[in-house]
């Protein structure tokens, strides 16, 4: 539902903490079909951005939300107006998994996907280079950032790559939805998919920005894999590379219109290895690539930490949300059609990998283990990266499954990675389903878990959504804010403090 005018949402429980003053911008796939024409994958859905403005001093919450008017969204609306076909309209665009038109090959010759801008949001704060006021972007790894007006959510600029301050260079790849912001410098590190002929060496582009493009470099890959997320330490970027990639001989299928980009991805878990690739934050060049002895599959990393060992080598510890099944083909089939999931849904477990990085020797995996025995199956892990950033993270908050036999993630869990323990999964009533958590530190934090967790909650029996504010330490529900309509599932969001 497009909100015509921002409205004050009703606080139905508790109150908003007085130091919680800012805006939470979230993004997700808001439309995965038009009429009865269904898109080829959940990740192909048109982006829908929501904005919750919180003023704890006045105990007031204001909501706004709308579909992002991307180039492809406007083309589709125009085509439906012209054809007057709202029941089974042809598609005016090609998505990563979705064919244009009626899906015929001849309608898709030399047609390449257009970004839905549906995965995450990113704030650039006033004071960043080139920013006189806060700027908001919608992100998707299949394209460039889309700039939105933070007040109206209208599109200011559709798909424009970041450029250097003098305009001499621009980001020469897509811009992933999973950027990493350095808690010390504020610089943003990211990676992007490079479109190039399939016979060339597989590469990804790495970049550092702060309002403007500061530096970028290309990095070789073992195969053309889907690299969704990364982790950073004070000196490195870390990428897990499962063998889910496009074989070079498949590229002609895209050019000829016989297949989509996403459908060319294949799981090679039986005949390939998985790797971890480690890159220097200083020059964005690869430090080492480590072959893993066992297969891995994931969407999201959690955090990473490095320290010097006595012999001068680096001990690197990385936590990820690893899929609880390596059946990647089944996982992708589930995401491709959320209406018709045949088998039990695949979720993730928090796992920790420990590596030893040798300057002159062979870097290797030292150990792998479960972060917390008894932690629930989950996804979308978040940490508080701002508190004492030189220290290792102790706490992780996840979108968790309260019942192991359940299908949909329905709660929030706090994991103590230092102690290896997990809280109970906090849920929000019968027939409710929680979304991914966002951690917000308190105004003057005294501990890593001193702050709040914000999440959306879908109330299925009323087909409506709420926002919930929890105490990050205890997971006590502090406030529940009722919307008068439902929200599409929101993948990722970012909170900007002191901007109401």
PDB file of C-alpha atoms in Angstrom, residues 62-359:
ATOM      1  CA  UNK A  62       5.025   8.641  12.301  1.00  0.00           C
ATOM      2  CA  UNK A  63       4.906   6.139   9.407  1.00  0.00           C
ATOM      3  CA  UNK A  64       5.392   6.477   5.682  1.00  0.00           C
ATOM      4  CA  UNK A  65       5.792   3.804   3.004  1.00  0.00           C
ATOM      5  CA  UNK A  66       5.555   3.356  -0.739  1.00  0.00           C
ATOM      6  CA  UNK A  67       6.733   1.418  -3.750  1.00  0.00           C
ATOM      7  CA  UNK A  68      10.015   2.723  -5.105  1.00  0.00           C
ATOM      8  CA  UNK A  69       9.305   4.330  -8.467  1.00  0.00           C
ATOM      9  CA  UNK A  70      12.224   2.715 -10.273  1.00  0.00           C
ATOM     10  CA  UNK A  71      12.568   2.735 -14.022  1.00  0.00           C
ATOM     11  CA  UNK A  72      11.131  -0.784 -14.244  1.00  0.00           C
ATOM     12  CA  UNK A  73       8.210  -0.028 -11.903  1.00  0.00           C
ATOM     13  CA  UNK A  74       7.154   2.982 -13.994  1.00  0.00           C
ATOM     14  CA  UNK A  75       7.515   1.021 -17.229  1.00  0.00           C
ATOM     15  CA  UNK A  76       5.235  -1.697 -15.869  1.00  0.00           C
ATOM     16  CA  UNK A  77       2.592   0.772 -14.721  1.00  0.00           C
ATOM     17  CA  UNK A  78       2.647   2.503 -18.089  1.00  0.00           C
ATOM     18  CA  UNK A  79       2.311  -0.784 -19.983  1.00  0.00           C
ATOM     19  CA  UNK A  80      -0.701  -1.833 -17.894  1.00  0.00           C
ATOM     20  CA  UNK A  81      -2.364   1.521 -18.522  1.00  0.00           C
ATOM     21  CA  UNK A  82      -1.775   1.157 -22.260  1.00  0.00           C
ATOM     22  CA  UNK A  83      -2.972  -2.451 -22.552  1.00  0.00           C
ATOM     23  CA  UNK A  84      -5.740  -2.154 -19.923  1.00  0.00           C
ATOM     24  CA  UNK A  85      -4.767  -5.694 -18.921  1.00  0.00           C
ATOM     25  CA  UNK A  86      -4.699  -5.890 -15.136  1.00  0.00           C
ATOM     26  CA  UNK A  87      -5.423  -9.619 -14.883  1.00  0.00           C
ATOM     27  CA  UNK A  88      -2.598 -11.182 -16.863  1.00  0.00           C
ATOM     28  CA  UNK A  89      -0.410  -8.320 -18.055  1.00  0.00           C
ATOM     29  CA  UNK A  90       2.837  -8.832 -19.928  1.00  0.00           C
ATOM     30  CA  UNK A  91       5.948  -7.645 -18.114  1.00  0.00           C
ATOM     31  CA  UNK A  92       7.662  -4.484 -19.299  1.00  0.00           C
ATOM     32  CA  UNK A  93      11.014  -5.467 -17.813  1.00  0.00           C
ATOM     33  CA  UNK A  94      13.389  -8.350 -17.324  1.00  0.00           C
ATOM     34  CA  UNK A  95      14.422  -9.307 -13.799  1.00  0.00           C
ATOM     35  CA  UNK A  96      17.307 -11.480 -12.664  1.00  0.00           C
ATOM     36  CA  UNK A  97      14.917 -14.483 -12.572  1.00  0.00           C
ATOM     37  CA  UNK A  98      12.004 -13.077 -14.576  1.00  0.00           C
ATOM     38  CA  UNK A  99      11.547 -12.857 -18.335  1.00  0.00           C
ATOM     39  CA  UNK A 100      10.128  -9.843 -20.092  1.00  0.00           C
ATOM     40  CA  UNK A 101       6.788  -9.840 -21.912  1.00  0.00           C
ATOM     41  CA  UNK A 102       5.040 -13.210 -21.903  1.00  0.00           C
ATOM     42  CA  UNK A 103       8.314 -15.017 -21.300  1.00  0.00           C
ATOM     43  CA  UNK A 104       9.032 -15.884 -24.949  1.00  0.00           C
ATOM     44  CA  UNK A 105      12.673 -16.162 -25.945  1.00  0.00           C
ATOM     45  CA  UNK A 106      12.340 -13.688 -28.796  1.00  0.00           C
ATOM     46  CA  UNK A 107      11.057 -11.045 -26.349  1.00  0.00           C
ATOM     47  CA  UNK A 108      14.250 -11.393 -24.313  1.00  0.00           C
ATOM     48  CA  UNK A 109      17.055 -11.390 -26.876  1.00  0.00           C
ATOM     49  CA  UNK A 110      19.781  -8.990 -25.660  1.00  0.00           C
ATOM     50  CA  UNK A 111      17.510  -7.942 -22.771  1.00  0.00           C
ATOM     51  CA  UNK A 112      19.280  -7.596 -19.433  1.00  0.00           C
ATOM     52  CA  UNK A 113      17.813  -7.382 -15.917  1.00  0.00           C
ATOM     53  CA  UNK A 114      16.744  -4.056 -14.414  1.00  0.00           C
ATOM     54  CA  UNK A 115      17.262  -3.544 -10.682  1.00  0.00           C
ATOM     55  CA  UNK A 116      14.155  -3.720  -8.448  1.00  0.00           C
ATOM     56  CA  UNK A 117      15.932  -1.752  -5.658  1.00  0.00           C
ATOM     57  CA  UNK A 118      14.381  -4.107  -3.112  1.00  0.00           C
ATOM     58  CA  UNK A 119      16.959  -5.367  -0.598  1.00  0.00           C
ATOM     59  CA  UNK A 120      18.300  -2.733   1.790  1.00  0.00           C
ATOM     60  CA  UNK A 121      18.533   0.946   2.672  1.00  0.00           C
ATOM     61  CA  UNK A 122      21.608   3.040   3.323  1.00  0.00           C
ATOM     62  CA  UNK A 123      21.924   6.437   4.979  1.00  0.00           C
ATOM     63  CA  UNK A 124      24.652   8.942   4.233  1.00  0.00           C
ATOM     64  CA  UNK A 125      24.734  11.397   7.104  1.00  0.00           C
ATOM     65  CA  UNK A 126      25.171  15.138   6.943  1.00  0.00           C
ATOM     66  CA  UNK A 127      28.884  15.765   7.094  1.00  0.00           C
ATOM     67  CA  UNK A 128      29.781  12.903   4.757  1.00  0.00           C
ATOM     68  CA  UNK A 129      31.563  14.127   1.670  1.00  0.00           C
ATOM     69  CA  UNK A 130      29.046  15.733  -0.630  1.00  0.00           C
ATOM     70  CA  UNK A 131      26.201  15.580   1.940  1.00  0.00           C
ATOM     71  CA  UNK A 132      24.752  18.794   3.339  1.00  0.00           C
ATOM     72  CA  UNK A 133      21.745  16.874   4.702  1.00  0.00           C
ATOM     73  CA  UNK A 134      21.041  13.160   5.298  1.00  0.00           C
ATOM     74  CA  UNK A 135      20.666  11.192   2.083  1.00  0.00           C
ATOM     75  CA  UNK A 136      18.799   7.900   1.720  1.00  0.00           C
ATOM     76  CA  UNK A 137      19.430   5.127  -0.815  1.00  0.00           C
ATOM     77  CA  UNK A 138      17.612   1.943  -1.791  1.00  0.00           C
ATOM     78  CA  UNK A 139      19.989  -0.888  -2.662  1.00  0.00           C
ATOM     79  CA  UNK A 140      19.958  -4.146  -4.594  1.00  0.00           C
ATOM     80  CA  UNK A 141      23.041  -6.052  -5.718  1.00  0.00           C
ATOM     81  CA  UNK A 142      21.652  -6.204  -9.242  1.00  0.00           C
ATOM     82  CA  UNK A 143      22.114  -2.496  -9.885  1.00  0.00           C
ATOM     83  CA  UNK A 144      23.273   0.907  -8.700  1.00  0.00           C
ATOM     84  CA  UNK A 145      21.869   2.804  -5.696  1.00  0.00           C
ATOM     85  CA  UNK A 146      18.536   4.607  -6.063  1.00  0.00           C
ATOM     86  CA  UNK A 147      18.422   7.874  -4.114  1.00  0.00           C
ATOM     87  CA  UNK A 148      15.180   8.634  -2.275  1.00  0.00           C
ATOM     88  CA  UNK A 149      13.840  11.770  -0.647  1.00  0.00           C
ATOM     89  CA  UNK A 150      13.976  10.938   3.104  1.00  0.00           C
ATOM     90  CA  UNK A 151      10.765  12.860   3.776  1.00  0.00           C
ATOM     91  CA  UNK A 152       8.539  11.836   0.856  1.00  0.00           C
ATOM     92  CA  UNK A 153      10.294   8.608  -0.279  1.00  0.00           C
ATOM     93  CA  UNK A 154      10.035   9.835  -3.866  1.00  0.00           C
ATOM     94  CA  UNK A 155      12.898   8.900  -6.197  1.00  0.00           C
ATOM     95  CA  UNK A 156      15.453  11.701  -6.529  1.00  0.00           C
ATOM     96  CA  UNK A 157      17.849   9.810  -8.804  1.00  0.00           C
ATOM     97  CA  UNK A 158      17.272   6.351 -10.278  1.00  0.00           C
ATOM     98  CA  UNK A 159      20.336   4.081 -10.416  1.00  0.00           C
ATOM     99  CA  UNK A 160      23.342   6.356 -10.354  1.00  0.00           C
ATOM    100  CA  UNK A 161      26.790   5.001  -9.410  1.00  0.00           C
ATOM    101  CA  UNK A 162      28.843   6.844  -6.815  1.00  0.00           C
ATOM    102  CA  UNK A 163      31.543   9.063  -8.334  1.00  0.00           C
ATOM    103  CA  UNK A 164      34.840  10.494  -7.180  1.00  0.00           C
ATOM    104  CA  UNK A 165      34.812  14.076  -5.893  1.00  0.00           C
ATOM    105  CA  UNK A 166      36.247  15.414  -9.155  1.00  0.00           C
ATOM    106  CA  UNK A 167      33.898  13.309 -11.298  1.00  0.00           C
ATOM    107  CA  UNK A 168      36.769  11.577 -13.078  1.00  0.00           C
ATOM    108  CA  UNK A 169      35.685   8.054 -12.114  1.00  0.00           C
ATOM    109  CA  UNK A 170      32.554   6.196 -11.049  1.00  0.00           C
ATOM    110  CA  UNK A 171      31.900   2.812  -9.475  1.00  0.00           C
ATOM    111  CA  UNK A 172      32.335   0.452 -12.424  1.00  0.00           C
ATOM    112  CA  UNK A 173      30.168  -2.387 -11.110  1.00  0.00           C
ATOM    113  CA  UNK A 174      26.886  -2.969  -9.350  1.00  0.00           C
ATOM    114  CA  UNK A 175      26.676  -1.939  -5.687  1.00  0.00           C
ATOM    115  CA  UNK A 176      25.796  -4.751  -3.279  1.00  0.00           C
ATOM    116  CA  UNK A 177      22.965  -4.358  -0.784  1.00  0.00           C
ATOM    117  CA  UNK A 178      25.305  -5.528   1.999  1.00  0.00           C
ATOM    118  CA  UNK A 179      27.676  -2.623   2.498  1.00  0.00           C
ATOM    119  CA  UNK A 180      29.812  -2.500   5.651  1.00  0.00           C
ATOM    120  CA  UNK A 181      30.307   0.764   7.519  1.00  0.00           C
ATOM    121  CA  UNK A 182      33.547   1.159   9.474  1.00  0.00           C
ATOM    122  CA  UNK A 183      32.555   2.090  13.055  1.00  0.00           C
ATOM    123  CA  UNK A 184      35.739   4.147  13.442  1.00  0.00           C
ATOM    124  CA  UNK A 185      36.066   6.133  10.201  1.00  0.00           C
ATOM    125  CA  UNK A 186      32.496   5.954   8.922  1.00  0.00           C
ATOM    126  CA  UNK A 187      33.766   4.885   5.487  1.00  0.00           C
ATOM    127  CA  UNK A 188      31.589   2.400   3.619  1.00  0.00           C
ATOM    128  CA  UNK A 189      33.136  -0.739   2.125  1.00  0.00           C
ATOM    129  CA  UNK A 190      31.244  -2.704  -0.478  1.00  0.00           C
ATOM    130  CA  UNK A 191      31.528  -5.074  -3.396  1.00  0.00           C
ATOM    131  CA  UNK A 192      29.722  -5.385  -6.678  1.00  0.00           C
ATOM    132  CA  UNK A 193      28.988  -7.817  -9.482  1.00  0.00           C
ATOM    133  CA  UNK A 194      30.777  -7.153 -12.774  1.00  0.00           C
ATOM    134  CA  UNK A 195      28.960  -7.813 -16.035  1.00  0.00           C
ATOM    135  CA  UNK A 196      31.468  -9.100 -18.609  1.00  0.00           C
ATOM    136  CA  UNK A 197      31.822 -11.822 -21.243  1.00  0.00           C
ATOM    137  CA  UNK A 198      31.704 -15.248 -19.624  1.00  0.00           C
ATOM    138  CA  UNK A 199      35.105 -16.409 -20.922  1.00  0.00           C
ATOM    139  CA  UNK A 200      37.002 -13.712 -18.993  1.00  0.00           C
ATOM    140  CA  UNK A 201      38.476 -14.283 -15.544  1.00  0.00           C
ATOM    141  CA  UNK A 202      35.687 -14.114 -12.894  1.00  0.00           C
ATOM    142  CA  UNK A 203      36.061 -10.928 -10.850  1.00  0.00           C
ATOM    143  CA  UNK A 204      34.229  -8.730  -8.406  1.00  0.00           C
ATOM    144  CA  UNK A 205      34.706  -5.036  -7.812  1.00  0.00           C
ATOM    145  CA  UNK A 206      35.564  -3.698  -4.351  1.00  0.00           C
ATOM    146  CA  UNK A 207      35.064  -0.096  -3.296  1.00  0.00           C
ATOM    147  CA  UNK A 208      35.348   2.389  -0.461  1.00  0.00           C
ATOM    148  CA  UNK A 209      33.063   5.405  -0.358  1.00  0.00           C
ATOM    149  CA  UNK A 210      32.119   8.237   1.974  1.00  0.00           C
ATOM    150  CA  UNK A 211      29.601  10.200  -0.036  1.00  0.00           C
ATOM    151  CA  UNK A 212      32.088  10.078  -2.914  1.00  0.00           C
ATOM    152  CA  UNK A 213      34.030   7.171  -4.379  1.00  0.00           C
ATOM    153  CA  UNK A 214      37.377   7.062  -2.572  1.00  0.00           C
ATOM    154  CA  UNK A 215      38.939   3.927  -4.061  1.00  0.00           C
ATOM    155  CA  UNK A 216      38.011   0.832  -6.051  1.00  0.00           C
ATOM    156  CA  UNK A 217      39.842  -2.270  -7.241  1.00  0.00           C
ATOM    157  CA  UNK A 218      39.028  -5.535  -8.973  1.00  0.00           C
ATOM    158  CA  UNK A 219      39.599  -8.877  -7.316  1.00  0.00           C
ATOM    159  CA  UNK A 220      39.790 -12.293  -8.996  1.00  0.00           C
ATOM    160  CA  UNK A 221      37.293 -14.995  -8.004  1.00  0.00           C
ATOM    161  CA  UNK A 222      37.587 -18.790  -8.336  1.00  0.00           C
ATOM    162  CA  UNK A 223      34.233 -18.817 -10.141  1.00  0.00           C
ATOM    163  CA  UNK A 224      31.412 -16.416 -10.988  1.00  0.00           C
ATOM    164  CA  UNK A 225      29.568 -16.985  -7.716  1.00  0.00           C
ATOM    165  CA  UNK A 226      26.736 -15.106  -6.043  1.00  0.00           C
ATOM    166  CA  UNK A 227      28.546 -13.052  -3.369  1.00  0.00           C
ATOM    167  CA  UNK A 228      25.772 -11.628  -1.235  1.00  0.00           C
ATOM    168  CA  UNK A 229      27.497 -10.390   1.922  1.00  0.00           C
ATOM    169  CA  UNK A 230      30.870  -9.712   3.536  1.00  0.00           C
ATOM    170  CA  UNK A 231      32.412  -9.027   6.944  1.00  0.00           C
ATOM    171  CA  UNK A 232      35.072  -6.511   7.944  1.00  0.00           C
ATOM    172  CA  UNK A 233      37.718  -6.207  10.613  1.00  0.00           C
ATOM    173  CA  UNK A 234      40.016  -3.265  11.220  1.00  0.00           C
ATOM    174  CA  UNK A 235      42.329  -4.461   8.422  1.00  0.00           C
ATOM    175  CA  UNK A 236      40.393  -6.883   6.200  1.00  0.00           C
ATOM    176  CA  UNK A 237      37.254  -7.658   4.230  1.00  0.00           C
ATOM    177  CA  UNK A 238      36.128 -11.304   4.274  1.00  0.00           C
ATOM    178  CA  UNK A 239      34.027 -13.086   1.652  1.00  0.00           C
ATOM    179  CA  UNK A 240      32.639 -16.631   1.795  1.00  0.00           C
ATOM    180  CA  UNK A 241      32.429 -18.108  -1.706  1.00  0.00           C
ATOM    181  CA  UNK A 242      30.176 -21.164  -1.999  1.00  0.00           C
ATOM    182  CA  UNK A 243      30.198 -22.854  -5.439  1.00  0.00           C
ATOM    183  CA  UNK A 244      26.864 -21.404  -6.542  1.00  0.00           C
ATOM    184  CA  UNK A 245      27.796 -19.793  -9.822  1.00  0.00           C
ATOM    185  CA  UNK A 246      27.123 -19.320 -13.520  1.00  0.00           C
ATOM    186  CA  UNK A 247      29.124 -21.699 -15.747  1.00  0.00           C
ATOM    187  CA  UNK A 248      30.907 -19.779 -18.545  1.00  0.00           C
ATOM    188  CA  UNK A 249      29.120 -21.753 -21.258  1.00  0.00           C
ATOM    189  CA  UNK A 250      25.720 -20.588 -19.998  1.00  0.00           C
ATOM    190  CA  UNK A 251      26.164 -16.907 -20.876  1.00  0.00           C
ATOM    191  CA  UNK A 252      24.819 -17.412 -24.414  1.00  0.00           C
ATOM    192  CA  UNK A 253      21.511 -18.521 -22.883  1.00  0.00           C
ATOM    193  CA  UNK A 254      21.051 -15.026 -21.414  1.00  0.00           C
ATOM    194  CA  UNK A 255      22.035 -13.220 -24.604  1.00  0.00           C
ATOM    195  CA  UNK A 256      19.737 -15.398 -26.725  1.00  0.00           C
ATOM    196  CA  UNK A 257      16.753 -14.878 -24.430  1.00  0.00           C
ATOM    197  CA  UNK A 258      16.355 -18.557 -23.582  1.00  0.00           C
ATOM    198  CA  UNK A 259      17.212 -18.153 -19.877  1.00  0.00           C
ATOM    199  CA  UNK A 260      17.456 -15.545 -17.141  1.00  0.00           C
ATOM    200  CA  UNK A 261      20.589 -14.575 -15.244  1.00  0.00           C
ATOM    201  CA  UNK A 262      19.364 -16.075 -11.962  1.00  0.00           C
ATOM    202  CA  UNK A 263      18.278 -19.336 -13.541  1.00  0.00           C
ATOM    203  CA  UNK A 264      21.783 -19.823 -14.919  1.00  0.00           C
ATOM    204  CA  UNK A 265      23.201 -20.073 -11.400  1.00  0.00           C
ATOM    205  CA  UNK A 266      24.021 -23.694 -10.591  1.00  0.00           C
ATOM    206  CA  UNK A 267      25.038 -25.446  -7.380  1.00  0.00           C
ATOM    207  CA  UNK A 268      28.353 -27.281  -7.803  1.00  0.00           C
ATOM    208  CA  UNK A 269      28.605 -28.667  -4.282  1.00  0.00           C
ATOM    209  CA  UNK A 270      29.418 -32.158  -5.503  1.00  0.00           C
ATOM    210  CA  UNK A 271      32.378 -31.296  -7.726  1.00  0.00           C
ATOM    211  CA  UNK A 272      33.711 -27.964  -6.409  1.00  0.00           C
ATOM    212  CA  UNK A 273      35.104 -26.599  -3.164  1.00  0.00           C
ATOM    213  CA  UNK A 274      33.994 -23.560  -1.186  1.00  0.00           C
ATOM    214  CA  UNK A 275      36.477 -20.781  -0.412  1.00  0.00           C
ATOM    215  CA  UNK A 276      37.024 -17.841   1.882  1.00  0.00           C
ATOM    216  CA  UNK A 277      38.624 -14.829   0.259  1.00  0.00           C
ATOM    217  CA  UNK A 278      40.369 -12.212   2.398  1.00  0.00           C
ATOM    218  CA  UNK A 279      41.072  -8.714   1.116  1.00  0.00           C
ATOM    219  CA  UNK A 280      43.128  -5.860   2.540  1.00  0.00           C
ATOM    220  CA  UNK A 281      41.007  -2.852   3.489  1.00  0.00           C
ATOM    221  CA  UNK A 282      43.988  -0.625   2.745  1.00  0.00           C
ATOM    222  CA  UNK A 283      44.330  -1.244  -1.002  1.00  0.00           C
ATOM    223  CA  UNK A 284      41.365  -3.597  -1.631  1.00  0.00           C
ATOM    224  CA  UNK A 285      43.693  -6.286  -2.973  1.00  0.00           C
ATOM    225  CA  UNK A 286      43.395  -9.964  -2.148  1.00  0.00           C
ATOM    226  CA  UNK A 287      45.540 -11.119   0.767  1.00  0.00           C
ATOM    227  CA  UNK A 288      44.739 -14.820   0.487  1.00  0.00           C
ATOM    228  CA  UNK A 289      42.142 -17.357  -0.592  1.00  0.00           C
ATOM    229  CA  UNK A 290      41.532 -20.364   1.664  1.00  0.00           C
ATOM    230  CA  UNK A 291      39.910 -23.571   0.451  1.00  0.00           C
ATOM    231  CA  UNK A 292      37.435 -24.920   2.986  1.00  0.00           C
ATOM    232  CA  UNK A 293      37.568 -28.640   3.757  1.00  0.00           C
ATOM    233  CA  UNK A 294      33.768 -28.805   4.010  1.00  0.00           C
ATOM    234  CA  UNK A 295      30.975 -27.272   1.981  1.00  0.00           C
ATOM    235  CA  UNK A 296      29.240 -24.099   3.122  1.00  0.00           C
ATOM    236  CA  UNK A 297      26.171 -22.192   1.995  1.00  0.00           C
ATOM    237  CA  UNK A 298      24.992 -18.845   3.309  1.00  0.00           C
ATOM    238  CA  UNK A 299      23.426 -15.508   2.550  1.00  0.00           C
ATOM    239  CA  UNK A 300      24.572 -13.476   5.539  1.00  0.00           C
ATOM    240  CA  UNK A 301      27.689 -12.948   7.582  1.00  0.00           C
ATOM    241  CA  UNK A 302      27.493 -11.778  11.168  1.00  0.00           C
ATOM    242  CA  UNK A 303      30.796 -10.263  12.321  1.00  0.00           C
ATOM    243  CA  UNK A 304      34.563 -10.749  12.229  1.00  0.00           C
ATOM    244  CA  UNK A 305      37.492 -10.068  14.550  1.00  0.00           C
ATOM    245  CA  UNK A 306      41.253 -10.309  14.157  1.00  0.00           C
ATOM    246  CA  UNK A 307      44.144 -10.399  16.614  1.00  0.00           C
ATOM    247  CA  UNK A 308      47.885 -11.013  16.434  1.00  0.00           C
ATOM    248  CA  UNK A 309      49.205 -14.332  17.660  1.00  0.00           C
ATOM    249  CA  UNK A 310      52.526 -14.650  19.490  1.00  0.00           C
ATOM    250  CA  UNK A 311      54.295 -15.793  16.319  1.00  0.00           C
ATOM    251  CA  UNK A 312      53.127 -12.741  14.356  1.00  0.00           C
ATOM    252  CA  UNK A 313      50.399 -14.484  12.392  1.00  0.00           C
ATOM    253  CA  UNK A 314      46.831 -13.163  12.412  1.00  0.00           C
ATOM    254  CA  UNK A 315      44.012 -15.120  14.038  1.00  0.00           C
ATOM    255  CA  UNK A 316      40.797 -14.266  12.220  1.00  0.00           C
ATOM    256  CA  UNK A 317      37.411 -15.317  13.614  1.00  0.00           C
ATOM    257  CA  UNK A 318      34.307 -14.941  11.466  1.00  0.00           C
ATOM    258  CA  UNK A 319      30.697 -15.710  12.379  1.00  0.00           C
ATOM    259  CA  UNK A 320      28.102 -16.432   9.714  1.00  0.00           C
ATOM    260  CA  UNK A 321      24.493 -17.582   9.402  1.00  0.00           C
ATOM    261  CA  UNK A 322      25.187 -20.908   7.672  1.00  0.00           C
ATOM    262  CA  UNK A 323      22.299 -22.749   6.046  1.00  0.00           C
ATOM    263  CA  UNK A 324      21.197 -25.795   8.009  1.00  0.00           C
ATOM    264  CA  UNK A 325      21.099 -27.762   4.748  1.00  0.00           C
ATOM    265  CA  UNK A 326      23.608 -27.684   1.894  1.00  0.00           C
ATOM    266  CA  UNK A 327      20.790 -28.386  -0.574  1.00  0.00           C
ATOM    267  CA  UNK A 328      21.119 -25.011  -2.275  1.00  0.00           C
ATOM    268  CA  UNK A 329      18.897 -25.979  -5.188  1.00  0.00           C
ATOM    269  CA  UNK A 330      16.026 -26.699  -2.771  1.00  0.00           C
ATOM    270  CA  UNK A 331      16.663 -23.416  -0.957  1.00  0.00           C
ATOM    271  CA  UNK A 332      16.549 -21.395  -4.155  1.00  0.00           C
ATOM    272  CA  UNK A 333      13.402 -23.213  -5.247  1.00  0.00           C
ATOM    273  CA  UNK A 334      11.754 -22.176  -1.978  1.00  0.00           C
ATOM    274  CA  UNK A 335      12.683 -18.533  -2.507  1.00  0.00           C
ATOM    275  CA  UNK A 336      11.598 -18.611  -6.132  1.00  0.00           C
ATOM    276  CA  UNK A 337       7.978 -19.379  -5.195  1.00  0.00           C
ATOM    277  CA  UNK A 338       6.947 -18.558  -1.640  1.00  0.00           C
ATOM    278  CA  UNK A 339       3.377 -19.593  -2.397  1.00  0.00           C
ATOM    279  CA  UNK A 340       4.241 -23.229  -3.077  1.00  0.00           C
ATOM    280  CA  UNK A 341       7.028 -24.455  -0.802  1.00  0.00           C
ATOM    281  CA  UNK A 342       6.969 -28.259  -0.933  1.00  0.00           C
ATOM    282  CA  UNK A 343       9.543 -29.234   1.703  1.00  0.00           C
ATOM    283  CA  UNK A 344      10.493 -27.841   5.099  1.00  0.00           C
ATOM    284  CA  UNK A 345      12.011 -24.408   4.750  1.00  0.00           C
ATOM    285  CA  UNK A 346      15.782 -24.137   5.046  1.00  0.00           C
ATOM    286  CA  UNK A 347      16.995 -21.639   7.646  1.00  0.00           C
ATOM    287  CA  UNK A 348      20.407 -20.985   9.190  1.00  0.00           C
ATOM    288  CA  UNK A 349      22.570 -21.683  12.234  1.00  0.00           C
ATOM    289  CA  UNK A 350      25.158 -19.319  13.708  1.00  0.00           C
ATOM    290  CA  UNK A 351      28.597 -20.791  13.034  1.00  0.00           C
ATOM    291  CA  UNK A 352      32.098 -19.516  13.779  1.00  0.00           C
ATOM    292  CA  UNK A 353      35.141 -20.068  11.565  1.00  0.00           C
ATOM    293  CA  UNK A 354      38.673 -19.509  12.854  1.00  0.00           C
ATOM    294  CA  UNK A 355      41.526 -18.900  10.385  1.00  0.00           C
ATOM    295  CA  UNK A 356      45.259 -18.413  10.772  1.00  0.00           C
ATOM    296  CA  UNK A 357      46.681 -15.927   8.280  1.00  0.00           C
ATOM    297  CA  UNK A 358      50.382 -16.432   7.624  1.00  0.00           C
ATOM    298  CA  UNK A 359      52.393 -13.680   5.968  1.00  0.00           C
TER     299      UNK A 359
END
